[in-house]
mmCIF file of C-alpha atoms in Angstrom:
data_model
loop_
_atom_site.group_PDB
_atom_site.id
_atom_site.type_symbol
_atom_site.label_atom_id
_atom_site.label_comp_id
_atom_site.label_asym_id
_atom_site.label_seq_id
_atom_site.Cartn_x
_atom_site.Cartn_y
_atom_site.Cartn_z
ATOM 1 C CA UNK U 178 16.409 -17.789 28.212
ATOM 2 C CA UNK U 179 13.030 -18.387 26.570
ATOM 3 C CA UNK U 180 13.255 -20.933 23.763
ATOM 4 C CA UNK U 181 12.410 -19.562 20.339
ATOM 5 C CA UNK U 182 10.503 -21.845 17.994
ATOM 6 C CA UNK U 183 12.369 -23.297 15.023
ATOM 7 C CA UNK U 184 9.985 -21.642 12.590
ATOM 8 C CA UNK U 185 10.728 -18.198 14.008
ATOM 9 C CA UNK U 186 14.456 -18.936 14.096
ATOM 10 C CA UNK U 187 14.321 -19.861 10.411
ATOM 11 C CA UNK U 188 13.341 -16.298 9.472
ATOM 12 C CA UNK U 189 16.394 -14.374 8.347
ATOM 13 C CA UNK U 190 16.765 -10.638 9.034
ATOM 14 C CA UNK U 191 16.382 -8.503 5.929
ATOM 15 C CA UNK U 192 19.315 -6.551 4.549
ATOM 16 C CA UNK U 193 16.909 -3.806 3.505
ATOM 17 C CA UNK U 194 16.549 -2.558 7.070
ATOM 18 C CA UNK U 195 20.236 -3.055 7.859
ATOM 19 C CA UNK U 196 21.012 -0.190 5.502
ATOM 20 C CA UNK U 197 17.947 2.017 5.925
ATOM 21 C CA UNK U 198 18.234 1.931 9.714
ATOM 22 C CA UNK U 199 21.712 3.510 9.389
ATOM 23 C CA UNK U 200 20.410 6.456 7.390
ATOM 24 C CA UNK U 201 20.502 9.980 8.780
ATOM 25 C CA UNK U 202 17.747 12.602 8.494
ATOM 26 C CA UNK U 203 19.831 14.239 5.768
ATOM 27 C CA UNK U 204 20.147 11.068 3.693
ATOM 28 C CA UNK U 205 18.547 10.819 0.263
ATOM 29 C CA UNK U 206 16.800 7.479 0.332
ATOM 30 C CA UNK U 207 16.644 5.302 -2.747
ATOM 31 C CA UNK U 208 15.899 2.491 -0.323
ATOM 32 C CA UNK U 209 12.410 1.555 0.807
ATOM 33 C CA UNK U 210 9.778 0.918 -1.853
ATOM 34 C CA UNK U 211 7.525 3.574 -0.418
ATOM 35 C CA UNK U 212 5.919 6.058 -2.830
ATOM 36 C CA UNK U 213 5.890 9.636 -1.561
ATOM 37 C CA UNK U 214 2.766 11.005 -3.252
ATOM 38 C CA UNK U 215 -0.393 12.076 -1.420
ATOM 39 C CA UNK U 216 -2.910 9.388 -0.571
ATOM 40 C CA UNK U 217 -5.947 8.844 -2.739
ATOM 41 C CA UNK U 218 -8.626 11.510 -2.252
ATOM 42 C CA UNK U 219 -11.341 8.878 -2.448
ATOM 43 C CA UNK U 220 -9.633 6.771 0.218
ATOM 44 C CA UNK U 221 -9.311 9.766 2.559
ATOM 45 C CA UNK U 222 -12.942 10.813 2.075
ATOM 46 C CA UNK U 223 -14.343 7.374 2.875
ATOM 47 C CA UNK U 224 -11.989 6.848 5.807
ATOM 48 C CA UNK U 225 -12.894 10.208 7.340
ATOM 49 C CA UNK U 226 -16.601 9.464 6.994
ATOM 50 C CA UNK U 227 -16.147 6.214 8.892
ATOM 51 C CA UNK U 228 -14.007 7.797 11.625
ATOM 52 C CA UNK U 229 -16.593 10.520 12.163
ATOM 53 C CA UNK U 230 -19.170 7.824 12.885
ATOM 54 C CA UNK U 231 -17.271 7.204 16.124
ATOM 55 C CA UNK U 232 -17.319 3.403 16.058
ATOM 56 C CA UNK U 233 -14.670 0.803 15.304
ATOM 57 C CA UNK U 234 -16.321 -2.613 15.172
ATOM 58 C CA UNK U 235 -14.862 -5.875 13.998
ATOM 59 C CA UNK U 236 -15.843 -6.689 10.453
ATOM 60 C CA UNK U 237 -16.603 -10.158 9.070
ATOM 61 C CA UNK U 238 -13.350 -12.105 8.838
ATOM 62 C CA UNK U 239 -13.194 -11.912 5.064
ATOM 63 C CA UNK U 240 -14.082 -8.217 5.086
ATOM 64 C CA UNK U 241 -17.002 -5.857 4.656
ATOM 65 C CA UNK U 242 -19.411 -7.008 1.974
ATOM 66 C CA UNK U 243 -19.183 -3.652 0.200
ATOM 67 C CA UNK U 244 -15.394 -3.655 0.237
ATOM 68 C CA UNK U 245 -15.141 -7.230 -1.046
ATOM 69 C CA UNK U 246 -17.618 -6.343 -3.783
ATOM 70 C CA UNK U 247 -15.533 -3.304 -4.714
ATOM 71 C CA UNK U 248 -12.474 -5.498 -5.219
ATOM 72 C CA UNK U 249 -14.511 -8.095 -7.087
ATOM 73 C CA UNK U 250 -16.045 -5.471 -9.378
ATOM 74 C CA UNK U 251 -12.591 -4.018 -9.997
ATOM 75 C CA UNK U 252 -11.428 -7.336 -11.433
ATOM 76 C CA UNK U 253 -14.719 -8.612 -12.826
ATOM 77 C CA UNK U 254 -14.938 -11.470 -10.315
ATOM 78 C CA UNK U 255 -17.359 -12.354 -7.526
ATOM 79 C CA UNK U 256 -17.005 -10.984 -4.004
ATOM 80 C CA UNK U 257 -16.859 -14.647 -2.915
ATOM 81 C CA UNK U 258 -13.426 -14.804 -4.530
ATOM 82 C CA UNK U 259 -12.043 -12.003 -2.302
ATOM 83 C CA UNK U 260 -10.423 -11.990 1.143
ATOM 84 C CA UNK U 261 -9.385 -8.619 2.555
ATOM 85 C CA UNK U 262 -6.090 -8.742 4.408
ATOM 86 C CA UNK U 263 -3.697 -6.579 6.441
ATOM 87 C CA UNK U 264 -1.689 -5.632 3.390
ATOM 88 C CA UNK U 265 -0.145 -8.003 0.894
ATOM 89 C CA UNK U 266 2.334 -9.168 3.534
ATOM 90 C CA UNK U 267 -0.459 -10.882 5.469
ATOM 91 C CA UNK U 268 -2.041 -12.136 2.254
ATOM 92 C CA UNK U 269 1.279 -13.769 1.400
ATOM 93 C CA UNK U 270 1.490 -15.321 4.867
ATOM 94 C CA UNK U 271 -2.025 -16.731 4.546
ATOM 95 C CA UNK U 272 -1.252 -18.109 1.094
ATOM 96 C CA UNK U 273 2.023 -19.797 1.991
ATOM 97 C CA UNK U 274 1.079 -21.028 5.470
ATOM 98 C CA UNK U 275 -2.266 -22.191 4.146
ATOM 99 C CA UNK U 276 -1.060 -23.952 1.015
ATOM 100 C CA UNK U 277 2.351 -25.436 1.934
ATOM 101 C CA UNK U 278 2.891 -28.298 4.373
ATOM 102 C CA UNK U 279 6.109 -29.121 6.245
ATOM 103 C CA UNK U 280 8.469 -30.858 3.858
ATOM 104 C CA UNK U 281 6.881 -29.402 0.714
ATOM 105 C CA UNK U 282 9.044 -27.644 -1.839
ATOM 106 C CA UNK U 283 7.993 -24.116 -2.821
ATOM 107 C CA UNK U 284 9.682 -22.359 -5.724
ATOM 108 C CA UNK U 285 10.562 -18.694 -5.128
ATOM 109 C CA UNK U 286 12.098 -16.148 -7.540
ATOM 110 C CA UNK U 287 15.791 -15.303 -7.323
ATOM 111 C CA UNK U 288 16.192 -12.381 -7.086
ATOM 112 C CA UNK U 289 12.961 -11.871 -5.199
ATOM 113 C CA UNK U 290 11.367 -10.231 -2.178
ATOM 114 C CA UNK U 291 12.899 -11.825 0.955
ATOM 115 C CA UNK U 292 9.524 -12.462 2.626
ATOM 116 C CA UNK U 293 8.849 -15.303 0.213
ATOM 117 C CA UNK U 294 11.675 -17.534 1.426
ATOM 118 C CA UNK U 295 11.147 -16.594 5.058
ATOM 119 C CA UNK U 296 7.440 -17.471 5.060
ATOM 120 C CA UNK U 297 8.157 -20.786 3.343
ATOM 121 C CA UNK U 298 10.652 -21.608 6.084
ATOM 122 C CA UNK U 299 8.140 -20.566 8.740
ATOM 123 C CA UNK U 300 5.696 -23.064 7.228
ATOM 124 C CA UNK U 301 8.308 -25.808 7.641
ATOM 125 C CA UNK U 302 8.523 -26.146 3.877
ATOM 126 C CA UNK U 303 11.648 -25.831 1.750
ATOM 127 C CA UNK U 304 12.155 -22.761 -0.431
ATOM 128 C CA UNK U 305 13.905 -23.502 -3.712
ATOM 129 C CA UNK U 306 15.020 -20.444 -5.660
ATOM 130 C CA UNK U 307 14.464 -20.316 -9.398
ATOM 131 C CA UNK U 308 16.830 -18.028 -11.218
ATOM 132 C CA UNK U 309 15.679 -15.149 -13.369
ATOM 133 C CA UNK U 310 17.794 -14.509 -16.467
ATOM 134 C CA UNK U 311 19.980 -11.487 -15.579
ATOM 135 C CA UNK U 312 19.926 -10.302 -19.195
ATOM 136 C CA UNK U 313 16.143 -9.863 -19.100
ATOM 137 C CA UNK U 314 15.033 -10.819 -15.558
ATOM 138 C CA UNK U 315 12.567 -13.289 -17.095
ATOM 139 C CA UNK U 316 11.983 -16.806 -15.707
ATOM 140 C CA UNK U 317 14.036 -19.396 -17.578
ATOM 141 C CA UNK U 318 11.353 -21.934 -18.475
ATOM 142 C CA UNK U 319 13.887 -24.482 -19.715
ATOM 143 C CA UNK U 320 15.193 -24.946 -16.172
ATOM 144 C CA UNK U 321 12.089 -23.958 -14.238
ATOM 145 C CA UNK U 322 9.490 -26.199 -15.895
ATOM 146 C CA UNK U 323 11.102 -29.504 -14.795
ATOM 147 C CA UNK U 324 11.148 -28.242 -11.210
ATOM 148 C CA UNK U 325 7.365 -27.831 -11.192
ATOM 149 C CA UNK U 326 6.895 -31.612 -11.112
ATOM 150 C CA UNK U 327 8.206 -31.766 -7.549
ATOM 151 C CA UNK U 328 6.933 -28.432 -6.271
ATOM 152 C CA UNK U 329 3.855 -27.955 -4.108
ATOM 153 C CA UNK U 330 3.642 -24.312 -5.114
ATOM 154 C CA UNK U 331 5.448 -21.518 -6.899
ATOM 155 C CA UNK U 332 5.591 -17.844 -5.937
ATOM 156 C CA UNK U 333 5.443 -15.431 -8.867
ATOM 157 C CA UNK U 334 5.987 -11.664 -8.707
ATOM 158 C CA UNK U 335 5.133 -9.344 -11.586
ATOM 159 C CA UNK U 336 6.143 -6.548 -11.922
ATOM 160 C CA UNK U 337 9.106 -7.618 -9.859
ATOM 161 C CA UNK U 338 10.626 -6.328 -6.693
ATOM 162 C CA UNK U 339 13.626 -5.810 -6.981
ATOM 163 C CA UNK U 340 14.036 -5.715 -10.788
ATOM 164 C CA UNK U 341 11.055 -3.596 -11.874
ATOM 165 C CA UNK U 342 10.495 -6.008 -14.770
ATOM 166 C CA UNK U 343 7.184 -7.656 -15.717
ATOM 167 C CA UNK U 344 6.972 -11.240 -16.914
ATOM 168 C CA UNK U 345 6.357 -11.261 -20.656
ATOM 169 C CA UNK U 346 2.868 -12.454 -21.602
ATOM 170 C CA UNK U 347 4.021 -15.485 -23.610
ATOM 171 C CA UNK U 348 6.371 -16.640 -20.847
ATOM 172 C CA UNK U 349 3.737 -16.037 -18.176
ATOM 173 C CA UNK U 350 1.111 -18.018 -20.066
ATOM 174 C CA UNK U 351 3.504 -20.930 -20.600
ATOM 175 C CA UNK U 352 4.508 -20.890 -16.930
ATOM 176 C CA UNK U 353 0.919 -20.972 -15.672
ATOM 177 C CA UNK U 354 0.057 -23.679 -18.207
ATOM 178 C CA UNK U 355 2.946 -25.803 -16.903
ATOM 179 C CA UNK U 356 1.707 -25.258 -13.337
ATOM 180 C CA UNK U 357 -1.722 -26.526 -14.366
ATOM 181 C CA UNK U 358 -0.244 -29.571 -16.098
ATOM 182 C CA UNK U 359 1.837 -30.480 -13.041
ATOM 183 C CA UNK U 360 -0.783 -29.678 -10.404
ATOM 184 C CA UNK U 361 1.440 -26.959 -8.949
ATOM 185 C CA UNK U 362 -0.388 -24.184 -7.111
ATOM 186 C CA UNK U 363 0.711 -20.700 -8.071
ATOM 187 C CA UNK U 364 0.804 -17.717 -5.734
ATOM 188 C CA UNK U 365 1.054 -14.525 -7.783
ATOM 189 C CA UNK U 366 2.133 -11.350 -5.981
ATOM 190 C CA UNK U 367 0.864 -8.484 -8.125
ATOM 191 C CA UNK U 368 1.097 -5.567 -5.704
ATOM 192 C CA UNK U 369 2.718 -3.414 -8.428
ATOM 193 C CA UNK U 370 0.020 -4.227 -11.011
ATOM 194 C CA UNK U 371 -1.051 -0.582 -11.407
ATOM 195 C CA UNK U 372 2.480 0.751 -11.855
ATOM 196 C CA UNK U 373 3.211 -0.472 -15.380
ATOM 197 C CA UNK U 374 4.810 2.025 -17.767
ATOM 198 C CA UNK U 375 5.047 -0.007 -20.970
ATOM 199 C CA UNK U 376 2.072 -2.021 -22.200
ATOM 200 C CA UNK U 377 -0.483 -3.339 -19.723
ATOM 201 C CA UNK U 378 -0.321 -5.591 -16.712
ATOM 202 C CA UNK U 379 -1.177 -9.253 -17.282
ATOM 203 C CA UNK U 380 -2.480 -11.159 -14.268
ATOM 204 C CA UNK U 381 -2.088 -14.857 -13.589
ATOM 205 C CA UNK U 382 -5.863 -15.099 -13.256
ATOM 206 C CA UNK U 383 -6.141 -14.363 -16.982
ATOM 207 C CA UNK U 384 -4.519 -17.709 -17.753
ATOM 208 C CA UNK U 385 -5.931 -20.158 -15.188
ATOM 209 C CA UNK U 386 -7.714 -20.528 -11.840
ATOM 210 C CA UNK U 387 -5.551 -23.003 -9.906
ATOM 211 C CA UNK U 388 -3.920 -20.408 -7.692
ATOM 212 C CA UNK U 389 -4.279 -17.147 -5.791
ATOM 213 C CA UNK U 390 -3.476 -13.552 -6.720
ATOM 214 C CA UNK U 391 -2.344 -11.020 -4.118
ATOM 215 C CA UNK U 392 -2.548 -7.250 -4.394
ATOM 216 C CA UNK U 393 -3.564 -4.139 -2.485
ATOM 217 C CA UNK U 394 -3.412 -0.363 -2.191
ATOM 218 C CA UNK U 395 -0.035 0.228 -0.524
ATOM 219 C CA UNK U 396 1.831 1.125 -3.703
ATOM 220 C CA UNK U 397 -0.802 2.430 -6.110
ATOM 221 C CA UNK U 398 -2.652 4.593 -3.557
ATOM 222 C CA UNK U 399 0.208 5.325 -1.123
ATOM 223 C CA UNK U 400 -1.604 3.596 1.761
ATOM 224 C CA UNK U 401 1.401 1.659 3.062
ATOM 225 C CA UNK U 402 0.632 2.235 6.728
ATOM 226 C CA UNK U 403 -3.108 1.621 6.430
ATOM 227 C CA UNK U 404 -2.401 -2.079 5.840
ATOM 228 C CA UNK U 405 -5.083 -3.028 3.361
ATOM 229 C CA UNK U 406 -4.664 -5.680 0.700
ATOM 230 C CA UNK U 407 -6.406 -8.732 -0.629
ATOM 231 C CA UNK U 408 -6.127 -12.317 -1.702
ATOM 232 C CA UNK U 409 -8.280 -13.473 -4.609
ATOM 233 C CA UNK U 410 -8.845 -17.017 -5.783
ATOM 234 C CA UNK U 411 -11.437 -19.744 -6.127
ATOM 235 C CA UNK U 412 -14.300 -19.234 -3.664
ATOM 236 C CA UNK U 413 -13.690 -22.586 -1.975
ATOM 237 C CA UNK U 414 -9.995 -21.698 -1.494
ATOM 238 C CA UNK U 415 -10.839 -18.319 0.021
ATOM 239 C CA UNK U 416 -13.315 -19.964 2.397
ATOM 240 C CA UNK U 417 -10.843 -22.694 3.362
ATOM 241 C CA UNK U 418 -8.162 -20.105 4.166
ATOM 242 C CA UNK U 419 -10.546 -17.968 6.225
ATOM 243 C CA UNK U 420 -9.870 -19.654 9.613
ATOM 244 C CA UNK U 421 -6.115 -19.093 9.228
ATOM 245 C CA UNK U 422 -6.677 -15.437 8.362
ATOM 246 C CA UNK U 423 -9.122 -15.138 11.285
ATOM 247 C CA UNK U 424 -6.643 -16.443 13.824
ATOM 248 C CA UNK U 425 -3.797 -14.317 12.470
ATOM 249 C CA UNK U 426 -5.533 -10.925 12.433
ATOM 250 C CA UNK U 427 -9.324 -11.406 12.919
ATOM 251 C CA UNK U 428 -9.974 -8.966 10.065
ATOM 252 C CA UNK U 429 -8.358 -6.125 8.171
ATOM 253 C CA UNK U 430 -8.672 -2.668 9.820
ATOM 254 C CA UNK U 431 -12.229 -1.428 9.431
ATOM 255 C CA UNK U 432 -11.377 2.169 8.492
ATOM 256 C CA UNK U 433 -8.985 0.861 5.832
ATOM 257 C CA UNK U 434 -11.737 -1.301 4.380
ATOM 258 C CA UNK U 435 -13.946 1.780 4.048
ATOM 259 C CA UNK U 436 -10.997 3.628 2.487
ATOM 260 C CA UNK U 437 -10.619 0.797 -0.021
ATOM 261 C CA UNK U 438 -14.116 1.443 -1.381
ATOM 262 C CA UNK U 439 -13.317 5.103 -1.972
ATOM 263 C CA UNK U 440 -9.879 4.335 -3.363
ATOM 264 C CA UNK U 441 -11.225 1.985 -6.019
ATOM 265 C CA UNK U 442 -13.851 4.534 -7.012
ATOM 266 C CA UNK U 443 -10.971 6.988 -7.421
ATOM 267 C CA UNK U 444 -8.696 4.370 -8.963
ATOM 268 C CA UNK U 445 -8.209 5.592 -12.527
ATOM 269 C CA UNK U 446 -7.467 9.209 -11.591
ATOM 270 C CA UNK U 447 -5.055 8.188 -8.847
ATOM 271 C CA UNK U 448 -3.156 5.710 -11.009
ATOM 272 C CA UNK U 449 -2.942 8.061 -13.992
ATOM 273 C CA UNK U 450 -1.400 10.776 -11.809
ATOM 274 C CA UNK U 451 1.055 8.312 -10.278
ATOM 275 C CA UNK U 452 2.127 6.927 -13.657
ATOM 276 C CA UNK U 453 2.732 10.422 -15.041
ATOM 277 C CA UNK U 454 5.000 11.295 -12.127
ATOM 278 C CA UNK U 455 6.851 7.992 -11.978
ATOM 279 C CA UNK U 456 7.432 7.826 -15.732
ATOM 280 C CA UNK U 457 9.269 11.133 -15.428
ATOM 281 C CA UNK U 458 11.259 9.848 -12.465
ATOM 282 C CA UNK U 459 12.135 6.638 -14.293
ATOM 283 C CA UNK U 460 13.502 8.669 -17.199
ATOM 284 C CA UNK U 461 15.653 10.797 -14.892
ATOM 285 C CA UNK U 462 16.914 7.747 -13.015
ATOM 286 C CA UNK U 463 17.732 5.659 -16.074
ATOM 287 C CA UNK U 464 19.378 8.518 -17.981
ATOM 288 C CA UNK U 465 21.542 9.338 -14.983
ATOM 289 C CA UNK U 466 22.565 5.764 -14.209
ATOM 290 C CA UNK U 467 23.448 5.152 -17.864
ATOM 291 C CA UNK U 468 26.309 7.627 -17.389
ATOM 292 C CA UNK U 469 27.936 5.632 -14.599
ATOM 293 C CA UNK U 470 30.814 3.656 -16.134
ATOM 294 C CA UNK U 471 31.031 -0.138 -15.805
ATOM 295 C CA UNK U 472 27.445 -0.517 -14.617
ATOM 296 C CA UNK U 473 24.448 -1.974 -16.435
ATOM 297 C CA UNK U 474 20.726 -2.422 -15.826
ATOM 298 C CA UNK U 475 17.591 -3.733 -17.480
ATOM 299 C CA UNK U 476 15.193 -0.834 -17.985
ATOM 300 C CA UNK U 477 12.209 -1.392 -15.657
ATOM 301 C CA UNK U 478 8.772 -1.462 -17.239
ATOM 302 C CA UNK U 479 6.946 -1.459 -13.910
ATOM 303 C CA UNK U 480 7.157 -0.825 -10.158
ATOM 304 C CA UNK U 481 9.667 1.893 -9.221
ATOM 305 C CA UNK U 482 13.012 0.142 -8.991
ATOM 306 C CA UNK U 483 16.200 -0.101 -11.006
ATOM 307 C CA UNK U 484 18.371 -3.137 -10.249
ATOM 308 C CA UNK U 485 21.819 -1.788 -11.024
ATOM 309 C CA UNK U 486 24.681 -4.176 -11.791
ATOM 310 C CA UNK U 487 27.707 -2.805 -9.923
ATOM 311 C CA UNK U 488 29.716 -6.003 -9.935
ATOM 312 C CA UNK U 489 32.779 -4.184 -11.260
ATOM 313 C CA UNK U 490 32.917 -2.164 -8.042
ATOM 314 C CA UNK U 491 32.198 -4.889 -5.472
ATOM 315 C CA UNK U 492 35.236 -5.915 -3.455
ATOM 316 C CA UNK U 493 33.461 -7.959 -0.760
ATOM 317 C CA UNK U 494 29.649 -7.715 -0.776
ATOM 318 C CA UNK U 495 27.088 -5.223 -1.999
ATOM 319 C CA UNK U 496 26.083 -4.747 1.644
ATOM 320 C CA UNK U 497 29.548 -3.341 2.305
ATOM 321 C CA UNK U 498 29.306 -1.262 -0.869
ATOM 322 C CA UNK U 499 25.872 0.106 0.107
ATOM 323 C CA UNK U 500 27.184 1.066 3.544
ATOM 324 C CA UNK U 501 30.205 2.760 1.980
ATOM 325 C CA UNK U 502 27.915 4.727 -0.347
ATOM 326 C CA UNK U 503 25.742 5.771 2.586
ATOM 327 C CA UNK U 504 28.713 6.824 4.719
ATOM 328 C CA UNK U 505 30.529 8.696 1.953
ATOM 329 C CA UNK U 506 27.735 10.386 -0.013
ATOM 330 C CA UNK U 507 24.652 10.047 2.192
ATOM 331 C CA UNK U 508 22.553 8.083 -0.311
ATOM 332 C CA UNK U 509 20.602 4.984 0.740
ATOM 333 C CA UNK U 510 20.792 2.026 -1.649
ATOM 334 C CA UNK U 511 19.779 -1.585 -1.033
ATOM 335 C CA UNK U 512 22.253 -4.480 -1.421
ATOM 336 C CA UNK U 513 21.192 -6.974 -4.053
ATOM 337 C CA UNK U 514 22.139 -10.092 -2.125
ATOM 338 C CA UNK U 515 19.272 -9.250 0.223
ATOM 339 C CA UNK U 516 17.033 -10.518 -2.584
ATOM 340 C CA UNK U 517 18.810 -13.834 -3.133
ATOM 341 C CA UNK U 518 22.056 -15.189 -4.512
ATOM 342 C CA UNK U 519 21.260 -13.901 -8.002
ATOM 343 C CA UNK U 520 21.127 -10.387 -6.594
ATOM 344 C CA UNK U 521 24.812 -10.393 -5.648
ATOM 345 C CA UNK U 522 26.671 -7.654 -7.472
ATOM 346 C CA UNK U 523 23.582 -5.433 -7.728
ATOM 347 C CA UNK U 524 22.051 -2.491 -5.895
ATOM 348 C CA UNK U 525 18.320 -1.834 -5.827
ATOM 349 C CA UNK U 526 17.520 1.829 -6.325
ATOM 350 C CA UNK U 527 13.970 3.082 -5.780
ATOM 351 C CA UNK U 528 12.887 6.224 -7.632
ATOM 352 C CA UNK U 529 10.392 7.140 -4.930
ATOM 353 C CA UNK U 530 11.729 10.642 -4.243
ATOM 354 C CA UNK U 531 11.037 13.940 -6.056
ATOM 355 C CA UNK U 532 12.989 14.570 -9.248
ATOM 356 C CA UNK U 533 15.296 17.172 -7.723
ATOM 357 C CA UNK U 534 16.329 14.701 -5.009
ATOM 358 C CA UNK U 535 16.817 11.953 -7.577
ATOM 359 C CA UNK U 536 19.073 14.216 -9.635
ATOM 360 C CA UNK U 537 21.132 15.082 -6.558
ATOM 361 C CA UNK U 538 21.393 11.421 -5.523
ATOM 362 C CA UNK U 539 22.436 10.332 -9.015
ATOM 363 C CA UNK U 540 25.054 13.067 -9.138
ATOM 364 C CA UNK U 541 26.502 11.847 -5.855
ATOM 365 C CA UNK U 542 26.513 8.246 -7.093
ATOM 366 C CA UNK U 543 28.234 9.262 -10.331
ATOM 367 C CA UNK U 544 30.982 11.033 -8.408
ATOM 368 C CA UNK U 545 31.327 8.101 -6.009
ATOM 369 C CA UNK U 546 31.802 5.508 -8.735
ATOM 370 C CA UNK U 547 34.005 7.734 -10.929
ATOM 371 C CA UNK U 548 36.387 8.148 -7.992
ATOM 372 C CA UNK U 549 36.970 4.407 -7.673
#
């Protein structure tokens, strides 16, 4: 048998796929965080124009100058502060592998996206979860701040997957300030920045510069499979991380980089249409779930998830409960413990299906829980 490296062995399989892979064609999926709207018109126009040119060259490692400038202009920063990546997943890999050494401690949110812990383990570093308050899903600064003294880096996610909750501005500012005071690098995953229903998104870059911000077009422009994202940060950090990015992927896909330019030109129209649709879906989802007895949730202000507390119904694990729901009423839900220990007793439900399907799924869930 071929020996598998310790870093690869340290990566734990995700529970998300364990449920979704069991789904049938008839299943209503509240599982994957994959918006179902049409892709951005601007992205399609620019991508088609490039494909019709009949060439597919490598681009500079950090990305096409015009595409980097488009991202920079979008945020009011220089193109030198931008690295284009194969989605936010690769941006996260570059950030963690490039900023954490073996033996370092990296703080990760609990509950949080499972890639964070896995990439920290791959780097040979030690992930240390920091709990989010289940009453609000906000970081608890009283317990988190002391941990920053010993941490090489901290991963932040706002709005959050799986909770759909944004970090409040005053808490976010205090957290970043504490990172600066302790010399702790922050890695802020802001892929859901455009999907904010209440108020406006606040980015870590608004508070300080000693870190990197990750985002992309997968969620806001429905370009999941086109694999285009970015890492932004100090120019010297972007340049220092370039060789790692180069040897992981060479460069982001060239047609996706052209699509990015069109997508950002079309940004406001695309996002406004998405927010209108997903606000309506959030209302349907939250109103329906509120009628399920002995369950609770914090209303999401961003992303497209509800993290439903179903602890009263869990006999073993939420994985077993999610499988039972799938087998008995053909609805895909995601077990909360797949997002960390603090996720136990919860199900993540994505409102990424049309309203009629959401209503049907909620009706099935109501009948399932009422029968128990």
